[in-house]
Coordinates of C-alpha atoms and ligand atoms in Angstrom, one line a residue:
M1412 CA 52.9 107.4 -58.4
K1413 CA 49.8 106.6 -59.9
R1414 CA 47.1 103.7 -58.7
R1415 CA 43.9 102.9 -60.2
I1416 CA 41.6 101.6 -57.4
G1417 CA 38.5 99.6 -57.7
I1418 CA 36.2 99.9 -54.6
L1419 CA 33.2 97.9 -53.7
T1420 CA 30.7 97.5 -50.9
S1421 CA 29.3 93.9 -50.1
G1422 CA 27.0 92.3 -47.7
G1423 CA 24.6 93.6 -45.0
D1424 CA 24.9 97.5 -45.3
C1425 CA 25.5 99.7 -42.4
P1426 CA 26.4 103.2 -41.2
G1427 CA 30.1 104.2 -41.8
L1428 CA 30.4 102.4 -45.2
N1429 CA 30.4 105.8 -47.0
A1430 CA 32.7 107.3 -44.3
A1431 CA 35.2 104.5 -44.9
I1432 CA 34.9 105.2 -48.6
R1433 CA 35.5 108.7 -48.4
G1434 CA 38.7 107.9 -45.9
V1435 CA 40.3 105.7 -48.6
A1436 CA 39.7 108.2 -51.5
R1437 CA 40.6 111.4 -49.6
A1438 CA 43.7 109.8 -48.2
S1439 CA 44.6 108.2 -51.5
Y1440 CA 44.4 111.5 -53.2
E1441 CA 46.8 113.3 -50.8
L1442 CA 49.3 110.1 -50.9
F1443 CA 49.5 109.5 -54.7
D1444 CA 47.9 110.1 -58.2
A1445 CA 44.6 108.1 -57.6
E1446 CA 41.9 107.1 -59.8
F1447 CA 38.6 105.4 -58.5
V1448 CA 36.3 102.9 -60.2
G1449 CA 32.9 102.4 -58.4
I1450 CA 31.8 98.8 -58.6
A1451 CA 28.0 98.5 -58.3
D1452 CA 26.3 96.1 -55.8
G1453 CA 29.1 94.5 -54.2
Y1454 CA 30.7 91.6 -56.2
K1455 CA 27.5 91.5 -58.3
G1456 CA 29.0 94.2 -60.1
L1457 CA 32.5 92.7 -60.3
I1458 CA 30.9 89.9 -61.9
E1459 CA 28.8 91.4 -64.1
G1460 CA 31.0 94.3 -65.2
D1461 CA 28.8 97.0 -63.6
Y1462 CA 31.2 99.8 -62.9
R1463 CA 32.0 103.5 -63.3
E1464 CA 34.8 106.0 -63.2
M1465 CA 34.4 108.2 -60.1
S1466 CA 35.2 111.8 -60.0
R1467 CA 36.8 113.1 -56.8
S1468 CA 33.8 115.2 -55.9
E1469 CA 31.6 112.3 -55.3
F1470 CA 33.5 111.4 -52.2
S1471 CA 32.5 114.8 -50.7
G1472 CA 29.5 115.2 -48.5
I1473 CA 29.2 111.6 -47.7
L1474 CA 30.9 111.3 -44.2
T1475 CA 27.4 111.4 -42.5
L1476 CA 25.5 109.4 -45.2
G1477 CA 24.2 106.1 -44.0
G1478 CA 24.2 103.1 -46.3
T1479 CA 26.6 102.8 -49.3
I1480 CA 26.8 105.1 -52.6
L1481 CA 27.9 102.1 -54.4
G1482 CA 25.1 100.0 -53.3
T1483 CA 25.4 96.3 -52.0
S1484 CA 24.2 92.8 -52.4
R1485 CA 24.9 89.3 -50.9
Q1486 CA 26.9 87.0 -53.3
P1487 CA 27.5 84.0 -51.0
Y1488 CA 30.9 82.8 -50.9
R1489 CA 29.9 79.0 -51.2
N1490 CA 28.6 79.8 -54.6
M1491 CA 31.4 81.6 -56.0
R1492 CA 32.8 78.5 -57.7
V1493 CA 29.5 77.2 -58.6
I1494 CA 28.4 77.3 -62.4
E1495 CA 24.7 78.2 -62.0
D1496 CA 21.8 78.5 -64.5
D1497 CA 23.4 81.5 -66.2
N1498 CA 26.7 79.5 -66.9
V1499 CA 28.9 82.3 -65.6
D1500 CA 32.2 81.4 -64.1
K1501 CA 32.1 84.0 -61.4
V1502 CA 35.7 84.0 -60.6
E1503 CA 37.1 84.1 -64.0
A1504 CA 34.4 86.8 -64.5
M1505 CA 35.7 89.1 -61.5
K1506 CA 39.3 88.2 -62.7
A1507 CA 38.6 89.5 -66.3
N1508 CA 36.6 92.7 -65.2
Y1509 CA 39.4 93.6 -62.8
K1510 CA 41.9 93.5 -65.7
K1511 CA 39.4 95.1 -68.0
M1512 CA 39.1 98.1 -65.6
G1513 CA 43.0 98.3 -65.4
L1514 CA 43.0 98.0 -61.6
D1515 CA 46.1 98.3 -59.6
C1516 CA 44.2 96.9 -56.5
L1517 CA 40.5 96.2 -55.3
V1518 CA 39.3 97.4 -52.1
T1519 CA 36.5 95.5 -50.7
L1520 CA 34.1 96.9 -47.8
G1521 CA 32.3 94.0 -46.1
G1522 CA 32.0 91.1 -43.4
N1523 CA 32.8 87.7 -43.0
G1524 CA 31.4 86.2 -46.3
T1525 CA 33.2 89.4 -48.2
H1526 CA 36.4 88.8 -46.8
K1527 CA 36.3 84.9 -47.8
T1528 CA 35.8 86.3 -51.5
A1529 CA 38.4 88.8 -51.1
N1530 CA 40.8 86.2 -49.9
L1531 CA 40.0 83.9 -52.7
L1532 CA 40.4 86.8 -55.3
S1533 CA 43.8 87.4 -53.7
E1534 CA 44.9 83.8 -53.9
E1535 CA 43.8 84.1 -57.5
G1536 CA 46.6 86.8 -58.1
L1537 CA 44.6 90.2 -57.6
N1538 CA 45.7 92.9 -55.5
V1539 CA 43.1 93.2 -52.6
I1540 CA 42.7 95.1 -49.5
G1541 CA 39.7 94.7 -47.1
L1542 CA 38.0 96.7 -44.7
P1543 CA 36.2 95.0 -41.8
K1544 CA 32.4 96.1 -41.8
T1545 CA 29.4 94.8 -39.9
I1546 CA 27.1 95.5 -37.0
D1547 CA 27.7 92.3 -35.8
N1548 CA 31.3 92.8 -34.9
D1549 CA 32.2 89.3 -35.5
I1550 CA 35.3 89.6 -37.7
W1551 CA 38.1 87.8 -36.2
G1552 CA 41.3 89.7 -35.8
T1553 CA 39.9 93.2 -35.1
D1554 CA 38.6 94.5 -31.8
V1555 CA 35.6 96.4 -33.7
T1556 CA 34.1 96.8 -37.1
F1557 CA 32.8 99.9 -38.1
G1558 CA 28.8 99.9 -38.2
F1559 CA 28.8 97.9 -34.7
H1560 CA 29.1 101.0 -32.5
T1561 CA 26.3 102.9 -34.4
A1562 CA 24.0 99.8 -34.1
V1563 CA 25.1 99.4 -30.4
D1564 CA 23.4 103.1 -30.1
I1565 CA 20.4 102.3 -31.8
A1566 CA 19.6 99.0 -30.0
T1567 CA 20.3 100.7 -26.6
D1568 CA 17.8 103.4 -27.5
V1569 CA 15.4 100.7 -28.2
V1570 CA 16.1 98.9 -24.8
D1571 CA 15.7 102.5 -23.1
R1572 CA 12.5 103.2 -24.4
I1573 CA 10.9 99.8 -23.9
H1574 CA 11.8 100.1 -20.1
T1575 CA 8.9 102.7 -19.8
T1576 CA 6.2 100.9 -21.3
A1577 CA 7.4 97.7 -19.7
N1578 CA 7.3 99.4 -16.4
S1579 CA 4.0 101.3 -17.0
H1580 CA 2.2 97.8 -17.7
G1581 CA 4.2 95.4 -15.6
R1582 CA 5.1 93.3 -18.6
I1583 CA 7.7 91.0 -19.8
M1584 CA 9.3 92.9 -23.0
V1585 CA 11.2 90.5 -25.4
I1586 CA 13.5 92.6 -27.7
E1587 CA 15.1 90.5 -30.5
L1588 CA 18.3 92.2 -31.7
M1589 CA 20.3 91.4 -34.6
G1590 CA 23.3 88.8 -34.7
N1591 CA 22.6 85.4 -36.2
K1592 CA 25.9 83.8 -35.2
A1593 CA 27.6 86.2 -32.7
G1594 CA 25.9 88.0 -29.8
W1595 CA 28.2 91.1 -29.4
L1596 CA 25.5 93.6 -30.3
T1597 CA 22.9 92.0 -27.9
L1598 CA 25.6 92.0 -25.2
Y1599 CA 26.4 95.6 -25.4
A1600 CA 22.9 96.9 -25.9
G1601 CA 22.0 94.6 -23.3
I1602 CA 24.1 96.0 -20.6
A1603 CA 24.0 99.4 -22.1
G1604 CA 20.1 99.5 -22.0
G1605 CA 19.9 97.8 -18.4
A1606 CA 18.5 94.6 -19.6
D1607 CA 17.7 91.9 -16.9
I1608 CA 18.1 88.7 -19.0
V1609 CA 20.6 89.0 -22.0
L1610 CA 20.2 85.8 -24.5
L1611 CA 23.2 85.3 -26.7
P1612 CA 23.7 82.5 -29.6
E1613 CA 27.2 81.6 -27.8
I1614 CA 25.2 80.7 -24.7
P1615 CA 21.9 78.4 -25.4
Y1616 CA 19.5 79.4 -22.7
R1617 CA 17.3 77.3 -20.4
L1618 CA 13.6 78.4 -20.3
E1619 CA 13.3 77.4 -16.6
T1620 CA 16.6 79.7 -15.8
V1621 CA 14.6 82.6 -17.7
I1622 CA 11.4 82.0 -15.7
A1623 CA 13.2 81.9 -12.3
S1624 CA 14.7 85.1 -13.4
I1625 CA 11.7 86.6 -14.0
E1626 CA 10.1 85.2 -10.8
R1627 CA 13.0 86.6 -8.8
R1628 CA 12.3 90.0 -10.2
I1629 CA 8.8 89.6 -8.9
E1630 CA 9.6 88.6 -5.6
H1631 CA 11.6 91.7 -5.2
H1632 CA 8.7 93.8 -6.4
R1633 CA 10.0 94.3 -9.9
S1634 CA 6.7 94.3 -11.9
F1635 CA 8.4 94.1 -15.2
T1636 CA 11.4 92.2 -17.1
I1637 CA 13.6 93.4 -20.1
I1638 CA 14.8 90.5 -22.0
A1639 CA 17.5 91.3 -24.9
I1640 CA 17.7 88.2 -27.1
A1641 CA 19.9 87.9 -30.3
E1642 CA 18.0 86.5 -33.4
G1643 CA 20.6 83.6 -33.4
A1644 CA 20.2 82.6 -29.8
Y1645 CA 18.3 79.2 -29.0
D1646 CA 17.0 77.0 -26.4
K1647 CA 19.5 74.5 -24.6
S1648 CA 17.0 71.7 -25.8
W1649 CA 17.6 72.6 -29.3
A1650 CA 21.7 72.7 -29.0
D1651 CA 22.0 69.5 -30.8
K1652 CA 20.1 70.8 -34.0
K1653 CA 21.7 72.8 -36.6
R1654 CA 20.7 76.3 -37.5
K1655 CA 18.5 75.3 -40.3
E1656 CA 16.8 72.8 -38.1
R1657 CA 16.1 75.4 -35.6
A1658 CA 14.7 77.7 -38.0
Q1659 CA 12.4 75.1 -39.5
L1660 CA 11.0 74.2 -36.1
L1661 CA 10.3 77.8 -35.6
K1662 CA 8.4 77.8 -38.7
E1663 CA 6.5 74.7 -37.8
G1664 CA 5.2 76.5 -34.8
N1665 CA 4.3 79.7 -36.5
F1666 CA 6.7 81.7 -34.9
P1667 CA 8.5 84.3 -37.2
S1668 CA 11.6 84.3 -34.9
V1669 CA 13.1 83.2 -31.9
S1670 CA 11.7 85.9 -29.6
Y1671 CA 8.3 85.0 -30.5
Y1672 CA 8.7 81.4 -29.5
L1673 CA 10.1 82.4 -26.1
A1674 CA 7.4 85.0 -25.4
D1675 CA 5.0 82.3 -26.2
Q1676 CA 6.7 80.1 -23.7
I1677 CA 6.9 82.6 -21.0
Q1678 CA 3.2 83.8 -21.1
K1679 CA 2.1 80.0 -20.8
E1680 CA 4.5 79.0 -18.1
T1681 CA 3.9 82.2 -16.0
G1682 CA 0.4 83.7 -17.4
L1683 CA 2.2 87.1 -17.4
E1684 CA 1.6 89.4 -20.2
T1685 CA 4.6 89.3 -22.5
R1686 CA 5.3 91.3 -25.8
V1687 CA 7.9 91.1 -28.4
V1688 CA 9.8 94.1 -30.0
V1689 CA 12.0 93.2 -33.3
P1690 CA 13.7 96.5 -34.5
G1691 CA 15.3 94.6 -37.2
H1692 CA 17.0 96.6 -40.1
Y1693 CA 16.5 99.8 -38.2
Q1694 CA 19.6 98.7 -36.4
R1695 CA 21.4 99.2 -39.7
G1696 CA 19.8 102.7 -40.6
G1697 CA 20.8 106.1 -40.7
S1698 CA 23.7 108.2 -40.2
P1699 CA 27.0 106.7 -38.4
S1700 CA 27.7 107.8 -35.0
P1701 CA 30.5 110.0 -34.6
Y1702 CA 32.6 107.2 -33.1
D1703 CA 31.9 105.2 -36.2
R1704 CA 33.0 108.3 -38.3
V1705 CA 36.1 108.5 -36.9
L1706 CA 36.6 104.6 -36.8
S1707 CA 35.8 104.1 -40.7
T1708 CA 37.9 107.2 -41.6
Q1709 CA 40.8 105.8 -39.6
F1710 CA 40.2 102.5 -41.4
G1711 CA 40.0 104.4 -44.9
V1712 CA 43.2 106.2 -44.4
Y1713 CA 45.1 103.0 -43.3
A1714 CA 43.8 101.3 -46.3
A1715 CA 45.3 104.1 -48.5
H1716 CA 48.6 103.6 -47.0
L1717 CA 48.6 100.0 -47.7
I1718 CA 47.8 100.7 -51.3
A1719 CA 50.8 103.3 -51.3
E1720 CA 53.0 100.7 -50.0
E1721 CA 51.5 98.0 -52.3
N1722 CA 51.0 95.9 -49.3
Y1723 CA 48.2 93.6 -50.7
G1724 CA 46.3 90.6 -49.4
Q1725 CA 45.7 92.4 -46.3
T1726 CA 42.5 93.8 -44.2
V1727 CA 42.5 96.6 -42.0
A1728 CA 42.0 96.1 -38.2
M1729 CA 42.0 97.7 -34.7
K1730 CA 44.2 95.9 -32.3
G1731 CA 44.5 97.4 -28.7
G1732 CA 43.6 100.8 -29.8
Q1733 CA 46.1 100.7 -32.7
V1734 CA 44.9 100.8 -36.3
S1735 CA 46.6 97.8 -38.1
H1736 CA 46.1 94.8 -40.4
N1737 CA 45.9 91.0 -40.7
S1738 CA 46.3 89.1 -43.9
L1739 CA 43.1 88.0 -45.7
K1740 CA 44.1 84.8 -45.4
A1741 CA 44.2 84.8 -41.7
V1742 CA 40.9 86.4 -41.4
A1743 CA 38.7 84.4 -44.0
G1744 CA 36.5 81.7 -42.7
K1745 CA 36.9 82.7 -39.2
T1746 CA 34.1 84.3 -37.0
K1747 CA 34.7 86.1 -33.7
F1748 CA 32.3 84.6 -31.3
V1749 CA 31.6 86.0 -27.6
P1750 CA 33.6 83.8 -25.5
V1751 CA 31.5 82.5 -22.6
D1752 CA 33.9 83.8 -20.1
H1753 CA 34.5 87.2 -21.7
Q1754 CA 35.0 90.1 -19.5
M1755 CA 31.9 91.7 -20.7
V1756 CA 29.7 88.5 -20.0
Q1757 CA 31.1 88.4 -16.6
C1758 CA 30.5 92.1 -15.9
G1759 CA 26.9 91.3 -16.8
R1760 CA 26.6 88.5 -14.3
D1761 CA 28.4 90.6 -11.6
I1762 CA 25.6 93.1 -12.0
G1763 CA 23.0 90.4 -11.8
I1764 CA 22.0 90.0 -15.4
S1765 CA 20.9 86.5 -16.3
F1766 CA 22.4 84.7 -19.6
G1767 CA 19.8 82.1 -19.3
E1768 CA 22.6 79.6 -18.1
Ligands
F6P105 O1 25.5 90.6 -40.9 C1 24.6 91.9 -40.6 C2 23.2 91.4 -40.4 O2 22.4 92.7 -40.1 C3 22.7 90.4 -39.5 O3 22.9 90.9 -38.2 C4 21.4 89.8 -39.8 O4 21.2 88.6 -39.4 C5 21.7 90.1 -41.5 O5 22.6 91.0 -41.6 C6 20.4 90.4 -42.1 O6 20.6 90.2 -43.6 P1 19.7 90.8 -44.7 O7 20.2 92.3 -44.5 O8 20.3 90.3 -46.0 O9 18.5 90.5 -44.5

């Protein structure tokens, strides 16, 4: 049985992508007569016809390699059916290149946007298999995405290290972690790193509550406070504003991001020395953690079985500790937000973490 498989990585990169690519390839070579076509830079390569035959040897030595050997890009789903200045019909171009490559199926590794386009291609008749990738862990239908736990490890190390300098200076340290829509990374790293205040996009915070938490710590002779805030978190007084409006307000105030705005308010209200730390893309760099190497390999192997069974239009998922799958249709367009009453949030409350409510 022969299968000719196109593979692409799309959206923000993260550790584990190459481990997942390796998992798909090595299992496919074991299961059937596999040929791989590497598509460059995500959907951009599929649109432009930028692809190449891959040899079996290219999948060796990449288990621990961060980033993606294929390259990636962001091709917003909302533009997929828009004819822009280049006058290219992106969907027709992708279908034509899929056919030109002679593919039996296309494997896409990506986040929410990637899944929406993967589903679009599936509905257009292509055989597509998705793998859920993002440090945000905000893909619906799966307990976890690869890249997430490595980012938790990195972000937790930042919180740990900031503890010592905060303690030495008796400062308020505002640490801004990635997560524009969902706060999973900030929630996990905040708890793991022992943050005192954790601010998530899902729970708009009240400044007065944040300040009261700081003052309560001072009353208990704790001279410093660690605040872990997701980049998408915002003040409750802005709850009626759209994300773009909130970004514009920050820009007008000359604040690069929410953490600088919050730090400025804290310093003005309390007079306490307040500093900001934004590890940014550092949270997406380097080698995958052993946990993510295993998860990525499991997901890749499962994808190879879906291909062997010709069970297309699916995306791999972890459900209750078992690797499984969901239909692309079920996943596309959904985001897995942190529920306000989630057990992890309640766990944080129970140990005295303030979520700024
Ligand atoms: O989706 C993953 C992510 O790292 C988000 O957490 C972050 O907001 C975004 O990507 C950054 O996007 P870019 O890498 O395009 O700057």
